[in-house]
Coordinates of C-alpha atoms in Angstrom, one line a residue:
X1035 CA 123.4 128.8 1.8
X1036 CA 124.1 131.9 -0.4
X1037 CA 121.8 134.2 1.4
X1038 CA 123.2 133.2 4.5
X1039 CA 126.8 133.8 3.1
X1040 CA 125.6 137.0 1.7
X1041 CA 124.5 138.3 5.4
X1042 CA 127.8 137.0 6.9
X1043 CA 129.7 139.4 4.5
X1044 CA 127.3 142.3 4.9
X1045 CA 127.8 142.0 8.6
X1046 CA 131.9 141.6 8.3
X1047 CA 131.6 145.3 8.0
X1048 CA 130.4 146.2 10.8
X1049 CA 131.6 147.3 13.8
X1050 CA 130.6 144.8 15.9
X1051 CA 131.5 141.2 15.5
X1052 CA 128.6 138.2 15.7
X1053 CA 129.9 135.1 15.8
X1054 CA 128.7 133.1 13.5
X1055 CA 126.4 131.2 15.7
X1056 CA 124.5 134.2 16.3
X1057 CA 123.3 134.5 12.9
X1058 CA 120.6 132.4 12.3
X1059 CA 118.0 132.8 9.3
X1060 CA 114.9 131.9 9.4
X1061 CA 112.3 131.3 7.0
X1062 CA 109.9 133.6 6.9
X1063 CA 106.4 132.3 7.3
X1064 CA 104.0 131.2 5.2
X1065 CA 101.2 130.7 7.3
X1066 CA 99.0 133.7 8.5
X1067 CA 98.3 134.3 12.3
X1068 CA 95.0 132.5 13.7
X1069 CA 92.5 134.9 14.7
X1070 CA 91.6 134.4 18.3
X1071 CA 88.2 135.9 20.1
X1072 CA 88.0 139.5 21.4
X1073 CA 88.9 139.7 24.6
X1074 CA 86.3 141.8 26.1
X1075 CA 86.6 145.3 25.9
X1076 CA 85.5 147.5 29.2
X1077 CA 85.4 151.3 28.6
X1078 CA 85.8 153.4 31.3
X1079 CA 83.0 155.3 33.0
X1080 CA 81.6 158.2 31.5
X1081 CA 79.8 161.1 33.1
X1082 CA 77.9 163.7 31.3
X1083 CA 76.8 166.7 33.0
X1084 CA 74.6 169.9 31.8
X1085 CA 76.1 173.9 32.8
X1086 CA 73.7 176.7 33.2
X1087 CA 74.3 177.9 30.1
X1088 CA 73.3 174.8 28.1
X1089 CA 77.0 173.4 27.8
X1090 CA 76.6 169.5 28.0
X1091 CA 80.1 168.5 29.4
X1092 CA 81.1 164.7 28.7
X1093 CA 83.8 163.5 31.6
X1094 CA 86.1 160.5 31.6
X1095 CA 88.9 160.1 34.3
X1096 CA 92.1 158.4 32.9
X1097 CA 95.0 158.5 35.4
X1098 CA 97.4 156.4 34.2
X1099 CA 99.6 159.1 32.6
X1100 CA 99.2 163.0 33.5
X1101 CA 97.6 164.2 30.6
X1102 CA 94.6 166.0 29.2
X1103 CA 92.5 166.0 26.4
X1104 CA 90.0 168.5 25.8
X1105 CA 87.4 169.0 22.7
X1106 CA 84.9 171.8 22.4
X1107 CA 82.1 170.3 19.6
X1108 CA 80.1 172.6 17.6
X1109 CA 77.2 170.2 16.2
X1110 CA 76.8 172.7 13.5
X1111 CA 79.5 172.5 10.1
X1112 CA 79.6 172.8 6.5
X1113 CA 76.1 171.6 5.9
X1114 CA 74.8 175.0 7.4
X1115 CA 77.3 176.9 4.9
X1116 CA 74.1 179.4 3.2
X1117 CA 73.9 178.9 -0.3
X1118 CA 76.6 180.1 -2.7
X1119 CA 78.6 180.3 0.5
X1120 CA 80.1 176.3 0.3
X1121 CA 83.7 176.5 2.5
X1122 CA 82.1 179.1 5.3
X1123 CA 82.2 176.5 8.3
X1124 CA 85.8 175.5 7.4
X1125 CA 86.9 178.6 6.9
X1126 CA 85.4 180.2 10.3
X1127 CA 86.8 177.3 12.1
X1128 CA 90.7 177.6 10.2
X1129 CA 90.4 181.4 11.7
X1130 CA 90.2 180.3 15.4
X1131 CA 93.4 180.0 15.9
X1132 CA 94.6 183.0 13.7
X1133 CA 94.6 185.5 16.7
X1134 CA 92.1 185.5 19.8
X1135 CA 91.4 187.4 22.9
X1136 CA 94.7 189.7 23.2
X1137 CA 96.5 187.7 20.6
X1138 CA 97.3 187.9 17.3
X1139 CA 98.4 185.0 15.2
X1140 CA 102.1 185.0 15.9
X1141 CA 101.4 185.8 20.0
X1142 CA 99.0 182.8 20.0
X1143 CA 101.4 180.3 18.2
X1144 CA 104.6 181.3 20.5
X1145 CA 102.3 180.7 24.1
X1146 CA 100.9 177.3 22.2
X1147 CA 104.6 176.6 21.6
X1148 CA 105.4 177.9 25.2
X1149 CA 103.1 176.1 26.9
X1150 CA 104.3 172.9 24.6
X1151 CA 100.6 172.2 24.6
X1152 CA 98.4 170.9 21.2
X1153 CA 95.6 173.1 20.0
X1154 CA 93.8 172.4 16.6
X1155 CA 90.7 173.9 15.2
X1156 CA 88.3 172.2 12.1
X1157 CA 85.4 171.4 10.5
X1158 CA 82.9 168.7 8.7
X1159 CA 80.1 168.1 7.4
X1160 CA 77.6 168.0 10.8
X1161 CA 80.1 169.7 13.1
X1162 CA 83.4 172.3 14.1
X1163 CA 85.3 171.5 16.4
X1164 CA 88.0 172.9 18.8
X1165 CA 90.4 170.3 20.3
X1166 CA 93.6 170.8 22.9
X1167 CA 95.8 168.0 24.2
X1168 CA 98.3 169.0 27.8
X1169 CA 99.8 167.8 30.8
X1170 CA 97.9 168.1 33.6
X1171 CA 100.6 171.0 35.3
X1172 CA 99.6 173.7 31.9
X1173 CA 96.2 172.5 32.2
X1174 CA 95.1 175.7 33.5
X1175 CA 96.8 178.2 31.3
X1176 CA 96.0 175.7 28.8
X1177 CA 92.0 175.9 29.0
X1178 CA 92.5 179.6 29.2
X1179 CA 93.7 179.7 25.9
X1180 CA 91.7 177.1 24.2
X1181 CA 88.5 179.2 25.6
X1182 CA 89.8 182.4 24.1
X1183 CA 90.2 180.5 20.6
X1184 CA 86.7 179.5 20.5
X1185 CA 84.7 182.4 22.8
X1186 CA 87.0 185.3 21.6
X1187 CA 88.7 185.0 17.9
X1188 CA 89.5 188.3 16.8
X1189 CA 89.3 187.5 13.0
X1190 CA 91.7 190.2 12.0
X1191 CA 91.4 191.1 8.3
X1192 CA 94.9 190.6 7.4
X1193 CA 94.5 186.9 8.5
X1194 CA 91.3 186.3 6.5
X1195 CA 92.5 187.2 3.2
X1196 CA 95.8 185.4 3.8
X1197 CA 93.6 182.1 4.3
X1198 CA 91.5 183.1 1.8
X1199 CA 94.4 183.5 -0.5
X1200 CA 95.4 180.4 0.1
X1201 CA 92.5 178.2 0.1
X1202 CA 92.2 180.1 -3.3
X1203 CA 95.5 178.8 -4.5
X1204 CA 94.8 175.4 -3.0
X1205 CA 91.2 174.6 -5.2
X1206 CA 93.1 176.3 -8.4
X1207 CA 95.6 173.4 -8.0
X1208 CA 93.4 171.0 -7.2
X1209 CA 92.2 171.5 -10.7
X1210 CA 94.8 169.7 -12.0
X1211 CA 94.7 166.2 -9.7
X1212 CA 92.9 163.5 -11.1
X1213 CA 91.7 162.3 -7.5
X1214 CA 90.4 165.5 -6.1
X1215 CA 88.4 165.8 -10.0
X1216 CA 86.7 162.5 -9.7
X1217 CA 85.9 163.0 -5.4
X1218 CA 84.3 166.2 -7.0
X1219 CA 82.5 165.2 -10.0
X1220 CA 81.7 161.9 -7.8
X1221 CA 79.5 163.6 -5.1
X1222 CA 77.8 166.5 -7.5
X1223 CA 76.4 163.6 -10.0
X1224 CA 75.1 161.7 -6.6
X1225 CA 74.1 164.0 -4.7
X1226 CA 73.6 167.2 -7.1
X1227 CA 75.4 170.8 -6.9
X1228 CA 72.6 172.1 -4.8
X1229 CA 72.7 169.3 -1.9
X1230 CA 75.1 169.9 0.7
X1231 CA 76.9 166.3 0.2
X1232 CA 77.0 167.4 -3.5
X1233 CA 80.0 169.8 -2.3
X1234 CA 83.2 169.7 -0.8
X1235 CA 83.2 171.2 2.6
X1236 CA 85.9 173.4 1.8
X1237 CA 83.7 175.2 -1.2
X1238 CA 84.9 176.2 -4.7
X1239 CA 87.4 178.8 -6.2
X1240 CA 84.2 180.6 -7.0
X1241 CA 82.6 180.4 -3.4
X1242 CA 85.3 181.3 -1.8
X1243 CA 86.0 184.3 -3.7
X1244 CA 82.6 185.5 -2.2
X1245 CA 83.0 184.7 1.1
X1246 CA 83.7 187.7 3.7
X1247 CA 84.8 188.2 6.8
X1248 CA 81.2 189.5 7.8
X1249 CA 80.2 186.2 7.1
X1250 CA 82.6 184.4 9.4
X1251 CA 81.6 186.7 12.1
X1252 CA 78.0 186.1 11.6
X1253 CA 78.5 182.2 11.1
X1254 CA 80.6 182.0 14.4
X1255 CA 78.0 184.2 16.1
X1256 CA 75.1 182.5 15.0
X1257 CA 76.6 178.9 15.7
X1258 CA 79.4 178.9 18.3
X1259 CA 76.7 178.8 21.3
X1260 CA 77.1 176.9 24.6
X1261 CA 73.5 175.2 23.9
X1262 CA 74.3 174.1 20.7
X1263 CA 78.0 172.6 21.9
X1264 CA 79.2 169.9 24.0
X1265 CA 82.6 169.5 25.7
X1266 CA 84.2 166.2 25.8
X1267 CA 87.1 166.0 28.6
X1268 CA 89.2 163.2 29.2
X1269 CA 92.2 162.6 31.5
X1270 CA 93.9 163.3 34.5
X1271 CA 91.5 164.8 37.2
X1272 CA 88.0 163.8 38.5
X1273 CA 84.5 164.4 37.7
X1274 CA 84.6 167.1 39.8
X1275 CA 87.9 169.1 38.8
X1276 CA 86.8 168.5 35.1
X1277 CA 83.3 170.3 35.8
X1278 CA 85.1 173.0 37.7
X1279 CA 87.3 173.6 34.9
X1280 CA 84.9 173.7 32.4
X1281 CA 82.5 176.2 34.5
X1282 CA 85.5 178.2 34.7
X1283 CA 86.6 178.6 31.2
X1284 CA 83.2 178.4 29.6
X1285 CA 80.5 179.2 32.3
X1286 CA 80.1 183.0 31.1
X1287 CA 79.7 182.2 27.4
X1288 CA 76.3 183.4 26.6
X1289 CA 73.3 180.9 25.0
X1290 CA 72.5 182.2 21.9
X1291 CA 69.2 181.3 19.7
X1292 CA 69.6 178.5 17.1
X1293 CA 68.1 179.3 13.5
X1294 CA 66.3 175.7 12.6
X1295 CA 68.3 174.0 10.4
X1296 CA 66.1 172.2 8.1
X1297 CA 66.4 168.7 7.1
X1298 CA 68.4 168.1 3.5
X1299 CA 67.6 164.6 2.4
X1300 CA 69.3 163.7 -0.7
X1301 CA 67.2 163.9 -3.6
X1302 CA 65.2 161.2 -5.1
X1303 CA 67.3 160.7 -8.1
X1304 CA 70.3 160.1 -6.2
X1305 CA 69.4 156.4 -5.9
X1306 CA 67.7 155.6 -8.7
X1307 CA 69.5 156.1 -11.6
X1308 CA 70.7 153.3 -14.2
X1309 CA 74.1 152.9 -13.7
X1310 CA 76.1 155.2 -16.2
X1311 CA 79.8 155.9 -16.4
X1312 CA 81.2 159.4 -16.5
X1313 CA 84.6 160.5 -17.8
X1314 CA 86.1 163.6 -16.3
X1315 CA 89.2 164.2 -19.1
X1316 CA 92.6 164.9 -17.4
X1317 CA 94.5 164.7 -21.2
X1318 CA 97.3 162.5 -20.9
X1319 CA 97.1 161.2 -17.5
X1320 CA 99.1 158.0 -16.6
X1321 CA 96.6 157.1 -14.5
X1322 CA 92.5 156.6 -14.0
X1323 CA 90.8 157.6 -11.1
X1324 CA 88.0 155.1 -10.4
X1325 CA 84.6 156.3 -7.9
X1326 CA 81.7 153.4 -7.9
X1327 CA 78.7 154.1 -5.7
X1328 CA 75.3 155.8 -5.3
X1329 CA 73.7 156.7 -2.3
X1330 CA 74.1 154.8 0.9
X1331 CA 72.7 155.4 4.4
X1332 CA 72.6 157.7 7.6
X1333 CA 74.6 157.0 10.6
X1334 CA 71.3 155.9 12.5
X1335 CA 70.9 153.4 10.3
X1336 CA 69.7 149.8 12.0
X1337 CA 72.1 148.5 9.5
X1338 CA 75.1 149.6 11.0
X1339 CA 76.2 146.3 11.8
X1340 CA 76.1 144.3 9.0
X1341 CA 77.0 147.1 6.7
X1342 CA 80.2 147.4 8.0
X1343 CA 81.0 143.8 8.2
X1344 CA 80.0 143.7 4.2
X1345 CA 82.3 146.8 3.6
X1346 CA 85.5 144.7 6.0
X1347 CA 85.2 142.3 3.4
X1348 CA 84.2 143.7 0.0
X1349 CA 87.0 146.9 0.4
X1350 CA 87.3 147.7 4.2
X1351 CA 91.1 145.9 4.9
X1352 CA 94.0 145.1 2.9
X1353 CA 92.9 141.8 2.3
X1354 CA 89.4 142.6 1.2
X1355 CA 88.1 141.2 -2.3
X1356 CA 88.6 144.3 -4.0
X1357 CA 92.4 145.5 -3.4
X1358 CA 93.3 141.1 -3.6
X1359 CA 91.6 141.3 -7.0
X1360 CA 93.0 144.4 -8.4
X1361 CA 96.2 145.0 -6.8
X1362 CA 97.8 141.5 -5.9
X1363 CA 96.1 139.4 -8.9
X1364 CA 96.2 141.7 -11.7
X1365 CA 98.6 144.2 -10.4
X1366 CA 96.4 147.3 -12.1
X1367 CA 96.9 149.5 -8.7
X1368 CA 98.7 150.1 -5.1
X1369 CA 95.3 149.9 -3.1
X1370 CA 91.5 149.6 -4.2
X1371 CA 89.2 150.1 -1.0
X1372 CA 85.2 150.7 -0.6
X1373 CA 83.6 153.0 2.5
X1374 CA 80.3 154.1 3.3
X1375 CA 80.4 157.3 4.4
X1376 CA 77.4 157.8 7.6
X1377 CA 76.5 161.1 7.9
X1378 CA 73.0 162.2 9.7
X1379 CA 71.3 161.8 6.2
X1380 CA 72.5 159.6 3.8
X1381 CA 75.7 159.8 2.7
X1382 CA 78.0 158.0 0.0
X1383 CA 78.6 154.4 -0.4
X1384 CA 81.7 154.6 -2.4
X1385 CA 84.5 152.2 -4.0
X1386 CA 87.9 153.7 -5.5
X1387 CA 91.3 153.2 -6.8
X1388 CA 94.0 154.5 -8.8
X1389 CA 94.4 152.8 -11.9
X1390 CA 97.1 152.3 -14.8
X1391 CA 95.6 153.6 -17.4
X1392 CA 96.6 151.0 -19.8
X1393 CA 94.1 148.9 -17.4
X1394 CA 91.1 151.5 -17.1
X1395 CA 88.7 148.9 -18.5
X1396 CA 89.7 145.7 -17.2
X1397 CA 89.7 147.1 -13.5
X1398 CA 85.8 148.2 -14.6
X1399 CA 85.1 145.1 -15.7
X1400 CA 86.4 143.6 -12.1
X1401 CA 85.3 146.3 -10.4
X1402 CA 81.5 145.0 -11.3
X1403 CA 82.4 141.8 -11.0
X1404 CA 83.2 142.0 -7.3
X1405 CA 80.4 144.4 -6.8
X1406 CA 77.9 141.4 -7.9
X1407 CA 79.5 138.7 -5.8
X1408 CA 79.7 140.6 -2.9
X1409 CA 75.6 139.9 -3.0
X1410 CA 76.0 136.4 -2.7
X1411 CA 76.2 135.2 0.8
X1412 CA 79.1 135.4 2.3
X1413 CA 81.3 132.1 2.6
X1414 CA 81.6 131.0 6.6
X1415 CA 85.5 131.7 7.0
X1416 CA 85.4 135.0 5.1
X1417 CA 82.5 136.3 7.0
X1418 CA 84.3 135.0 10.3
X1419 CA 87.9 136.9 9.2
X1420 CA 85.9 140.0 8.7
X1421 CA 84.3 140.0 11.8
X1422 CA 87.3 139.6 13.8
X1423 CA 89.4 141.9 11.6
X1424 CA 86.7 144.2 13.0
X1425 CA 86.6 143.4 16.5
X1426 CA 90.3 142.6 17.3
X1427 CA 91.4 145.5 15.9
X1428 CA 88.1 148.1 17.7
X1429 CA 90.9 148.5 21.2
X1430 CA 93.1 150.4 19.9
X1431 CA 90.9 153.3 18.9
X1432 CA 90.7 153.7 22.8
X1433 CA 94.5 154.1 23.3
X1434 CA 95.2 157.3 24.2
X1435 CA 93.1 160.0 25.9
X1436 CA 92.9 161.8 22.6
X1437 CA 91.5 158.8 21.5
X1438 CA 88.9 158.3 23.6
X1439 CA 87.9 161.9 23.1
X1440 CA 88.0 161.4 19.2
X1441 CA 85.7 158.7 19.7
X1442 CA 83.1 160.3 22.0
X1443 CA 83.3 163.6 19.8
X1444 CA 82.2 161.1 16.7
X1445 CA 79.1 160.4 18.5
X1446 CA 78.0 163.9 19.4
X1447 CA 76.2 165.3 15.9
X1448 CA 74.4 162.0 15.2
X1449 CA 72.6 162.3 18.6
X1450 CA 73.7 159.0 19.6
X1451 CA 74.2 157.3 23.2
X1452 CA 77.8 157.0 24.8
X1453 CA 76.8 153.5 25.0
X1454 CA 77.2 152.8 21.3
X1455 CA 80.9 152.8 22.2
X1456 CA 80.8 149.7 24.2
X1457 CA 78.0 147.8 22.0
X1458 CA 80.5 148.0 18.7
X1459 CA 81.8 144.2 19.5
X1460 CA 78.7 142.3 20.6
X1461 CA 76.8 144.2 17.1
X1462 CA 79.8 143.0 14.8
X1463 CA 79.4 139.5 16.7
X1464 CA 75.5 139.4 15.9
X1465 CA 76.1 139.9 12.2
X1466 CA 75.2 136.6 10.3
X1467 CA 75.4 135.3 6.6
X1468 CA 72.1 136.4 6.4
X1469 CA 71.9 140.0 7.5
X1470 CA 75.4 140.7 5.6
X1471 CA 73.6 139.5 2.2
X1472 CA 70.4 141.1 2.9
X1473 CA 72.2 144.8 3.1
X1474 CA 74.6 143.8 0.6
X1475 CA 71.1 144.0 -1.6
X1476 CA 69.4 146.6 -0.5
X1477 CA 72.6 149.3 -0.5
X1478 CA 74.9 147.3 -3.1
X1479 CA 72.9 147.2 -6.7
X1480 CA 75.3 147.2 -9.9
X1481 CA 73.0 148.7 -12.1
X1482 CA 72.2 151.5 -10.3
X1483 CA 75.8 152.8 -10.0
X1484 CA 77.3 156.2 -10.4
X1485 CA 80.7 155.7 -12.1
X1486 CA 83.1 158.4 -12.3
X1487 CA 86.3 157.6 -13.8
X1488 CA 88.7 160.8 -14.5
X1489 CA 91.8 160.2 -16.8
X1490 CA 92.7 160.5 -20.4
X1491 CA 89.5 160.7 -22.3
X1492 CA 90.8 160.0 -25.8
X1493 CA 92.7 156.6 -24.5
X1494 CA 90.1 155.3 -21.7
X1495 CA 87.2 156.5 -23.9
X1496 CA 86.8 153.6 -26.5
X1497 CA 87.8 150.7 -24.3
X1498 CA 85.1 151.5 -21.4
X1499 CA 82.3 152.4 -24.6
X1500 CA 83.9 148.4 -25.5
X1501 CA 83.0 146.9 -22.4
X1502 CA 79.1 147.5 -23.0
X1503 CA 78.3 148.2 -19.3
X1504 CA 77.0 151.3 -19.3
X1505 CA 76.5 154.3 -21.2
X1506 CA 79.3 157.1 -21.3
X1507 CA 79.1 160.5 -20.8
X1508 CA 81.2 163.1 -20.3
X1509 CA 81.5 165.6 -17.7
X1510 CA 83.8 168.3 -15.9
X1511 CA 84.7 167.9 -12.6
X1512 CA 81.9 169.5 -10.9
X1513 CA 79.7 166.9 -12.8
X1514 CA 78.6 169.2 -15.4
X1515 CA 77.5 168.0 -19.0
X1516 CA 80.6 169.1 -21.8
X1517 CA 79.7 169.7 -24.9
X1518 CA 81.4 166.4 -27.5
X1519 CA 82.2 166.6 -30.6

């Protein structure tokens, strides 16, 4: 009766007046929604056709609203970045759009703003890519533009050092976050400094420094090739206008020839090793930022399935064993999560959160325990939630025309089939207790863990050496050995 007294004056103040039949409270519920079945999920059709010039186009016609979505992939990125050179794909990509064909940076921005159009250049790991989003009436002009981005950037000097400049600013800051020092340290210690996935894709302070514009010229020559690219175009116009358009915008671009790219498997010690914990000392930080994880697979993996049914439930969702223990039972953090980040070789299985300091080792100590459990079969209902969580919620990544293209573009570097889109559902479905517990084994083992934990060394030190689980050492944030006293 007080709340609802307490509305009723709250709303006496406004200006327009409810009688008092209208205001009704209700309870708020208690019990969660029941998870129905998928309601199957058709994808539209989806043609693929091959220009002259070795261009693979990938068409889908979507004609309920009159837009179109265009992305130009590159299936070349950082992991082609030559050595002492980490941040070269990222940074030749960030320069696209810094002035091309007869404009410079300010001319291109105004006619992108003109033509009220999005354009966005970028790159990963495996791939750069150029993407553009427009109606279907500055499609043309659109295209136009987008092509002189990627066929004709002019690179001008003054807009390489002023990205330079500021990518240098941006890693010298970095050096002060406790996240970005244990992502760091975190993927060095698995992978090592020398591996690609030992680095971030943007480089270091000291790469950077030596990168040149020569460089981006020659990376963008050597790379930016019609047969090593593929255009994904999704929208408002047939199979036939999207061909056209494409032959039009990109049917001069020369083929180039592709240096081989050799192979970079991670190294042999990046799954073996006894699980140790490493502190990377941020002095006095409130808080400790937790990585858990070794090495975990390739995006071709057979294991897809299962893997990321095991992931839903261990730290995939907000109501996944990890964030329920360590956020709503013991309240040491906002969010704890897990991912296992697929690249074309193995890349990262990794578990983190942000951690009260105070708490640094109880949330290790829960951390583990979780970690073990999650080897023991799953019960029926959990296993069932996580499924569903996974297939009710797989539509909406097909939204939008941008997100179809998204999710083709995913596919492109790992070689995979367009039809891997519409097998996600009936995979998740196949998944059983016993396939989730059998990769929860074989990628999941506590004690061959790579900890990283950056915070305040002199609080967070003795308490985790206390907890007897590992070993401690301690390390900067690029993994490397410090000297103790």
């Amino acid at each position: 009766m007080r709340r609802t007294l307490m509305v009723l004056a709250s709303l006496a103040s406004a200006p327009v007046i409810l009688s008092a039949q209208a205001v009704v409270v209700q309870p708020a519920s208690t019990t969660p929604p029941k998870l129905t079945a998928p309601k199957p999920l058709t994808l539209p059709t989806i043609a693929e056709r091959v220009l002259p010039n070795g261009l693979k186009l990938v068409i889908v016609e979507q004609h309920e609203i009159p837009v179109v979505d265009v992305s130009l992939v590159i299936r070349t990125g950082a992991e082609a970045d030559p050595r002492g050179k980490a941040g070269l794909a990222t940074l030749t990509a960030n320069l696209l759009d810094e002035g091309a064909g007869t404009r410079d940076a300010l001319g291109l921005a105004e006619q992108i703003g003109f033509l009220a159009i999005g354009l966005r250049t970028g790159a990963g790991f495996e791939q750069s890519t150029v993407a553009m989003h427009s109606t279907k009436a500055t499609l043309d002009s659109a295209i136009s533009l987008m092509a002189d981005v990627a066929l004709r950037p002019t690179f001008a000097e003054k807009e390489f050092l002023r990205l330079k400049s500021e990518r240098t600013t941006g890693l010298l800051q970095e050096q002060d976050r406790g996240p970005a020092m244990a992502d760091r340290a975190f993927a060095a210690l698995v992978y090592g400094e020398a591996h690609p996935y030992g680095q971030n894709a943007i480089g270091t302070k000291e790469s950077t420094e030596s990168l040149s514009r020569d460089d981006v010229q020659t990376f963008w020559k050597t790379w930016y090739r019609p047969n090593n690219a593929t255009l994904v175009i999704v929208g408002d116009l047939s199979v036939a206008e999207a061909e056209a358009l494409a032959r039009r915008a990109f049917g001069s671009w020369a083929r180039g020839t592709l240096p081989a790219l050799a192979a970079k498997p991670a190294p042999a010690s990046a799954g073996g090793k006894a699980t140790t914990i490493y502190i990377v000392d941020k002095p006095k930080a409130a808080q400790s930022s937790f990585r858990l994880g070794g090495l975990g697979v390739a995006r071709s993996t057979p294991d897809y399935y299962p893997l990321m049914v095991v992931n839903t439930a261990l730290g995939g969702s907000f109501t996944s064993r990890l964030n329920n223990t360590l956020r709503e039972k013991k309240g040491y953090t906002y969010g704890a999560g897990s991912s296992f980040t697929m690249r074309k070789e193995a890349g990262p299985f990794r578990a983190n959160a942000e951690v009260v300091s105070a708490k640094t080792d109880s949330a290790l100590i829960e951390f583990m325990r979780e970690l073990k459990a999650i080897r023991d079969p799953l019960p029926a209902d959990e296993l069932a939630k996580a499924k569903r969580y996974l297939q009710l919620g797989y539509a909406e990544n097909f939204e939008s025309t941008g997100d179809i293209a998204a999710q083709l573009s995913q596919l492109i570097p790992y070689g995979l089939p367009l039809t891997t889109l519409g097998a996600f559902n009936a995979g998740i479905g196949s998944v059983t207790v016993q396939s989730a517990q059998r990769v929860a084994n074989k990628y999941l083992d506590p004690a061959k863990l790579t900890i990283v934990i950056a915070g305040d060394r002199a609080t967070i030190e003795p308490t985790l050496k206390a907890t007897g689980i590992a070993p401690v050492e301690v390390r900067d944030s690029r993994g490397r050995p410090v000297i103790t006293p």
